[in-house]
mmCIF file of C-alpha atoms in Angstrom:
data_model
loop_
_atom_site.group_PDB
_atom_site.id
_atom_site.type_symbol
_atom_site.label_atom_id
_atom_site.label_comp_id
_atom_site.label_asym_id
_atom_site.label_seq_id
_atom_site.Cartn_x
_atom_site.Cartn_y
_atom_site.Cartn_z
ATOM 1 C CA UNK A 17 -6.989 1.399 -14.707
ATOM 2 C CA UNK A 18 -4.100 2.817 -16.649
ATOM 3 C CA UNK A 19 -3.125 1.647 -20.113
ATOM 4 C CA UNK A 20 -0.408 2.321 -22.649
ATOM 5 C CA UNK A 21 -0.696 2.107 -26.419
ATOM 6 C CA UNK A 22 2.217 1.883 -28.787
ATOM 7 C CA UNK A 23 0.509 1.963 -32.176
ATOM 8 C CA UNK A 24 3.534 0.866 -34.222
ATOM 9 C CA UNK A 25 4.540 -2.765 -33.831
ATOM 10 C CA UNK A 26 7.493 -2.425 -36.217
ATOM 11 C CA UNK A 27 9.359 0.599 -37.498
ATOM 12 C CA UNK A 28 12.173 0.574 -40.048
ATOM 13 C CA UNK A 29 14.542 3.521 -40.228
ATOM 14 C CA UNK A 30 17.692 4.097 -42.225
ATOM 15 C CA UNK A 31 20.877 4.587 -40.285
ATOM 16 C CA UNK A 32 21.456 8.292 -39.712
ATOM 17 C CA UNK A 33 17.801 9.172 -40.135
ATOM 18 C CA UNK A 34 15.627 10.634 -37.401
ATOM 19 C CA UNK A 35 13.308 8.514 -35.310
ATOM 20 C CA UNK A 36 10.036 9.004 -33.509
ATOM 21 C CA UNK A 37 8.304 6.221 -31.601
ATOM 22 C CA UNK A 38 4.757 6.890 -30.501
ATOM 23 C CA UNK A 39 3.248 6.258 -27.097
ATOM 24 C CA UNK A 40 -0.206 7.151 -25.826
ATOM 25 C CA UNK A 41 -1.383 6.557 -22.307
ATOM 26 C CA UNK A 42 -4.634 6.497 -20.438
ATOM 27 C CA UNK A 43 -4.550 7.492 -16.804
ATOM 28 C CA UNK A 44 -6.768 9.641 -14.638
ATOM 29 C CA UNK A 45 -4.065 11.624 -12.888
ATOM 30 C CA UNK A 46 -0.625 12.940 -13.737
ATOM 31 C CA UNK A 47 1.255 9.929 -14.983
ATOM 32 C CA UNK A 48 4.786 8.838 -14.364
ATOM 33 C CA UNK A 49 6.099 7.891 -17.790
ATOM 34 C CA UNK A 50 9.052 5.836 -18.895
ATOM 35 C CA UNK A 51 10.774 4.528 -21.967
ATOM 36 C CA UNK A 52 12.740 1.311 -21.729
ATOM 37 C CA UNK A 53 14.849 -0.420 -24.363
ATOM 38 C CA UNK A 54 15.361 -4.163 -24.653
ATOM 39 C CA UNK A 55 18.189 -5.365 -26.865
ATOM 40 C CA UNK A 56 17.941 -8.931 -28.185
ATOM 41 C CA UNK A 57 18.326 -11.429 -25.366
ATOM 42 C CA UNK A 58 18.817 -8.691 -22.807
ATOM 43 C CA UNK A 59 16.881 -7.180 -19.937
ATOM 44 C CA UNK A 60 15.235 -3.793 -19.967
ATOM 45 C CA UNK A 61 17.277 -0.637 -19.683
ATOM 46 C CA UNK A 62 15.739 2.666 -18.665
ATOM 47 C CA UNK A 63 16.188 5.304 -21.375
ATOM 48 C CA UNK A 64 14.399 8.205 -19.729
ATOM 49 C CA UNK A 65 11.565 9.137 -17.423
ATOM 50 C CA UNK A 66 9.061 11.909 -16.857
ATOM 51 C CA UNK A 67 7.694 12.720 -13.431
ATOM 52 C CA UNK A 68 6.962 16.442 -13.544
ATOM 53 C CA UNK A 69 8.424 19.744 -14.657
ATOM 54 C CA UNK A 70 9.932 20.307 -18.078
ATOM 55 C CA UNK A 71 7.901 18.343 -20.574
ATOM 56 C CA UNK A 72 10.934 17.630 -22.776
ATOM 57 C CA UNK A 73 13.155 15.091 -21.073
ATOM 58 C CA UNK A 74 16.589 13.964 -22.111
ATOM 59 C CA UNK A 75 17.726 10.412 -21.706
ATOM 60 C CA UNK A 76 20.697 8.213 -22.380
ATOM 61 C CA UNK A 77 22.077 7.316 -25.810
ATOM 62 C CA UNK A 78 20.884 10.600 -27.331
ATOM 63 C CA UNK A 79 17.171 9.925 -26.849
ATOM 64 C CA UNK A 80 14.591 12.462 -25.762
ATOM 65 C CA UNK A 81 10.855 12.356 -25.178
ATOM 66 C CA UNK A 82 8.151 14.970 -24.938
ATOM 67 C CA UNK A 83 5.170 14.769 -22.635
ATOM 68 C CA UNK A 84 2.032 16.294 -24.153
ATOM 69 C CA UNK A 85 -0.837 16.224 -21.711
ATOM 70 C CA UNK A 86 -3.383 17.447 -24.252
ATOM 71 C CA UNK A 87 -2.592 14.500 -26.504
ATOM 72 C CA UNK A 88 -1.911 11.985 -23.717
ATOM 73 C CA UNK A 89 1.334 11.219 -25.475
ATOM 74 C CA UNK A 90 4.950 10.622 -24.576
ATOM 75 C CA UNK A 91 6.747 10.105 -27.887
ATOM 76 C CA UNK A 92 10.384 9.082 -28.028
ATOM 77 C CA UNK A 93 12.716 10.767 -30.482
ATOM 78 C CA UNK A 94 16.285 10.586 -31.669
ATOM 79 C CA UNK A 95 17.743 12.907 -34.321
ATOM 80 C CA UNK A 96 20.058 10.340 -35.889
ATOM 81 C CA UNK A 97 19.839 6.610 -35.278
ATOM 82 C CA UNK A 98 22.737 4.197 -35.175
ATOM 83 C CA UNK A 99 22.686 0.510 -36.073
ATOM 84 C CA UNK A 100 23.123 -0.290 -32.385
ATOM 85 C CA UNK A 101 19.721 1.280 -31.675
ATOM 86 C CA UNK A 102 17.975 -1.733 -33.213
ATOM 87 C CA UNK A 103 15.964 -3.150 -30.330
ATOM 88 C CA UNK A 104 12.518 -3.379 -28.769
ATOM 89 C CA UNK A 105 11.276 -0.166 -27.175
ATOM 90 C CA UNK A 106 8.692 -0.115 -24.422
ATOM 91 C CA UNK A 107 6.717 2.798 -23.113
ATOM 92 C CA UNK A 108 5.409 2.410 -19.563
ATOM 93 C CA UNK A 109 3.266 4.283 -17.075
ATOM 94 C CA UNK A 110 3.522 4.103 -13.308
ATOM 95 C CA UNK A 111 0.382 4.315 -11.259
ATOM 96 C CA UNK A 112 -0.444 4.789 -7.645
ATOM 97 C CA UNK A 113 -1.862 1.993 -5.551
ATOM 98 C CA UNK A 114 -5.564 2.425 -4.992
ATOM 99 C CA UNK A 115 -4.838 2.763 -1.281
ATOM 100 C CA UNK A 116 -3.344 6.143 -1.957
ATOM 101 C CA UNK A 117 0.333 5.721 -2.299
ATOM 102 C CA UNK A 118 3.092 3.699 -3.709
ATOM 103 C CA UNK A 119 4.027 2.127 -6.923
ATOM 104 C CA UNK A 120 1.574 -0.287 -8.442
ATOM 105 C CA UNK A 121 4.182 -1.759 -10.714
ATOM 106 C CA UNK A 122 4.529 -0.431 -14.228
ATOM 107 C CA UNK A 123 2.010 -0.903 -17.018
ATOM 108 C CA UNK A 124 3.806 -1.469 -20.289
ATOM 109 C CA UNK A 125 2.808 -0.965 -23.875
ATOM 110 C CA UNK A 126 3.246 -3.887 -26.241
ATOM 111 C CA UNK A 127 6.494 -2.546 -27.574
ATOM 112 C CA UNK A 128 7.802 -1.235 -30.887
ATOM 113 C CA UNK A 129 10.419 -3.240 -32.720
ATOM 114 C CA UNK A 130 12.954 -0.904 -34.318
ATOM 115 C CA UNK A 131 14.829 -2.110 -37.390
ATOM 116 C CA UNK A 132 17.766 -0.109 -38.713
ATOM 117 C CA UNK A 133 18.541 -0.287 -42.417
ATOM 118 C CA UNK A 134 22.143 0.302 -43.521
ATOM 119 C CA UNK B 14 28.830 -5.205 -10.608
ATOM 120 C CA UNK B 15 25.444 -6.506 -11.669
ATOM 121 C CA UNK B 16 22.662 -4.486 -10.046
ATOM 122 C CA UNK B 17 19.831 -6.999 -10.464
ATOM 123 C CA UNK B 18 20.771 -10.579 -11.216
ATOM 124 C CA UNK B 19 18.685 -13.648 -11.943
ATOM 125 C CA UNK B 20 19.473 -17.324 -12.087
ATOM 126 C CA UNK B 21 19.195 -19.313 -14.159
ATOM 127 C CA UNK B 22 19.242 -17.431 -17.457
ATOM 128 C CA UNK B 23 17.619 -20.341 -19.257
ATOM 129 C CA UNK B 24 15.393 -23.047 -17.823
ATOM 130 C CA UNK B 25 13.985 -25.943 -19.829
ATOM 131 C CA UNK B 26 11.730 -28.358 -18.022
ATOM 132 C CA UNK B 27 8.815 -30.701 -18.515
ATOM 133 C CA UNK B 28 5.171 -30.172 -17.708
ATOM 134 C CA UNK B 29 4.257 -30.999 -14.145
ATOM 135 C CA UNK B 30 7.665 -30.192 -12.687
ATOM 136 C CA UNK B 31 8.345 -27.641 -9.965
ATOM 137 C CA UNK B 32 11.034 -25.026 -10.536
ATOM 138 C CA UNK B 33 12.424 -21.891 -8.939
ATOM 139 C CA UNK B 34 13.962 -18.715 -10.303
ATOM 140 C CA UNK B 35 16.171 -16.639 -8.062
ATOM 141 C CA UNK B 36 16.615 -12.880 -8.048
ATOM 142 C CA UNK B 37 19.057 -10.732 -6.140
ATOM 143 C CA UNK B 38 19.628 -6.983 -6.131
ATOM 144 C CA UNK B 39 22.633 -5.218 -4.670
ATOM 145 C CA UNK B 40 21.196 -1.711 -4.950
ATOM 146 C CA UNK B 41 19.880 -1.538 -1.406
ATOM 147 C CA UNK B 42 16.346 -1.174 -2.729
ATOM 148 C CA UNK B 43 13.307 -1.921 -0.598
ATOM 149 C CA UNK B 44 10.914 -3.011 -3.335
ATOM 150 C CA UNK B 45 11.192 -5.899 -5.785
ATOM 151 C CA UNK B 46 8.954 -7.148 -8.581
ATOM 152 C CA UNK B 47 8.356 -10.068 -10.883
ATOM 153 C CA UNK B 48 7.145 -9.504 -14.430
ATOM 154 C CA UNK B 49 6.197 -12.002 -17.115
ATOM 155 C CA UNK B 50 6.954 -11.330 -20.776
ATOM 156 C CA UNK B 51 4.979 -13.512 -23.139
ATOM 157 C CA UNK B 52 5.879 -14.679 -26.630
ATOM 158 C CA UNK B 53 4.570 -11.420 -28.094
ATOM 159 C CA UNK B 54 6.905 -9.479 -25.802
ATOM 160 C CA UNK B 55 4.048 -8.140 -23.680
ATOM 161 C CA UNK B 56 5.233 -7.387 -20.132
ATOM 162 C CA UNK B 57 2.879 -7.754 -17.200
ATOM 163 C CA UNK B 58 3.494 -7.376 -13.496
ATOM 164 C CA UNK B 59 2.949 -10.468 -11.401
ATOM 165 C CA UNK B 60 4.052 -9.578 -7.879
ATOM 166 C CA UNK B 61 5.727 -6.878 -5.892
ATOM 167 C CA UNK B 62 7.321 -7.075 -2.471
ATOM 168 C CA UNK B 63 8.294 -4.243 -0.189
ATOM 169 C CA UNK B 64 10.675 -5.060 2.636
ATOM 170 C CA UNK B 65 9.773 -8.738 2.361
ATOM 171 C CA UNK B 66 6.045 -8.024 2.446
ATOM 172 C CA UNK B 67 3.764 -8.897 -0.472
ATOM 173 C CA UNK B 68 2.183 -5.735 -1.874
ATOM 174 C CA UNK B 69 0.811 -6.673 -5.267
ATOM 175 C CA UNK B 70 -0.479 -10.030 -6.333
ATOM 176 C CA UNK B 71 -1.998 -9.725 -9.748
ATOM 177 C CA UNK B 72 -4.241 -12.388 -11.198
ATOM 178 C CA UNK B 73 -1.651 -15.107 -11.265
ATOM 179 C CA UNK B 74 -2.336 -18.815 -10.718
ATOM 180 C CA UNK B 75 -1.563 -19.880 -7.175
ATOM 181 C CA UNK B 76 0.964 -22.304 -8.640
ATOM 182 C CA UNK B 77 3.232 -19.235 -8.625
ATOM 183 C CA UNK B 78 4.552 -18.392 -5.194
ATOM 184 C CA UNK B 79 7.061 -15.624 -4.545
ATOM 185 C CA UNK B 80 9.365 -15.863 -1.557
ATOM 186 C CA UNK B 81 11.447 -13.055 -0.130
ATOM 187 C CA UNK B 82 13.969 -14.294 2.455
ATOM 188 C CA UNK B 83 15.360 -10.772 2.824
ATOM 189 C CA UNK B 84 14.853 -7.504 1.037
ATOM 190 C CA UNK B 85 17.706 -8.166 -1.384
ATOM 191 C CA UNK B 86 16.188 -11.394 -2.677
ATOM 192 C CA UNK B 87 12.891 -12.281 -4.309
ATOM 193 C CA UNK B 88 12.562 -15.810 -5.606
ATOM 194 C CA UNK B 89 9.771 -17.193 -7.746
ATOM 195 C CA UNK B 90 8.665 -20.769 -7.251
ATOM 196 C CA UNK B 91 6.380 -22.397 -9.785
ATOM 197 C CA UNK B 92 4.552 -25.643 -9.095
ATOM 198 C CA UNK B 93 3.096 -28.067 -11.622
ATOM 199 C CA UNK B 94 4.464 -26.239 -14.632
ATOM 200 C CA UNK B 95 2.216 -25.912 -17.679
ATOM 201 C CA UNK B 96 2.988 -25.208 -21.323
ATOM 202 C CA UNK B 97 1.483 -21.744 -20.964
ATOM 203 C CA UNK B 98 4.052 -20.840 -18.342
ATOM 204 C CA UNK B 99 6.691 -20.652 -21.054
ATOM 205 C CA UNK B 100 7.838 -17.030 -21.088
ATOM 206 C CA UNK B 101 10.648 -14.742 -20.036
ATOM 207 C CA UNK B 102 10.430 -13.771 -16.386
ATOM 208 C CA UNK B 103 11.992 -10.504 -15.294
ATOM 209 C CA UNK B 104 12.870 -9.442 -11.813
ATOM 210 C CA UNK B 105 13.061 -5.724 -11.052
ATOM 211 C CA UNK B 106 13.680 -3.488 -8.079
ATOM 212 C CA UNK B 107 13.018 0.096 -7.071
ATOM 213 C CA UNK B 108 14.243 2.274 -4.223
ATOM 214 C CA UNK B 109 10.944 2.010 -2.394
ATOM 215 C CA UNK B 110 7.209 1.845 -2.970
ATOM 216 C CA UNK B 111 7.062 5.526 -3.898
ATOM 217 C CA UNK B 112 9.764 5.206 -6.531
ATOM 218 C CA UNK B 113 8.568 4.355 -9.991
ATOM 219 C CA UNK B 114 12.052 3.992 -11.452
ATOM 220 C CA UNK B 115 12.658 0.288 -11.733
ATOM 221 C CA UNK B 116 15.823 -1.566 -12.554
ATOM 222 C CA UNK B 117 15.425 -4.847 -14.371
ATOM 223 C CA UNK B 118 17.376 -8.068 -14.305
ATOM 224 C CA UNK B 119 18.459 -9.830 -17.507
ATOM 225 C CA UNK B 120 15.486 -12.198 -17.494
ATOM 226 C CA UNK B 121 15.016 -15.940 -17.228
ATOM 227 C CA UNK B 122 13.715 -17.704 -20.303
ATOM 228 C CA UNK B 123 11.514 -20.585 -19.139
ATOM 229 C CA UNK B 124 10.549 -23.241 -21.661
ATOM 230 C CA UNK B 125 8.075 -25.907 -20.637
ATOM 231 C CA UNK B 126 7.928 -28.966 -22.891
#
């Protein structure tokens, strides 16, 4: 079964500083990888996704992520954070149904809580 | 226009009651899901439906019963509510079973007292 690890429960970054949130996955085949953001009291919004092709993917709000197969990682980055980026960030992996096709829901990591210092 | 909507946003009820949460998507998607987010913010899939047919039923107590009257709606009915059912429940949808890109509703915060 697939799994996702986000090793940092909390991260504090100063406004304007760069950000990297870590995500490691475990999956036997090529994964479908996602980053979602959850602002306080809100639902989840898709930031970016990786299915295949270029391993550096661009998302919304100035975020990007890089897929590294050798490290089983899909880290999220932003060159300069804004106070509005304070939120919970979830990495997720999509897996195929054991019957050979289709989405088996998403498996989420436990999230990283991002705090922005003024 | 809201793509995936849920009602109610908040639900406070007592142990032993039966309650329902409704979900609607106006994206024309074929596949819908229910996730549970616990107090530690961990998200776990509960069910998925494709064109009104149950596809995934994770290890969830049978007190939870999803109902899909049409492919735009997936409701979650919970019988005999327990304290441990307190969580935020998210509905989501995707284009079809082969699409991994899911769109989430705003969540329903259920508190069982």
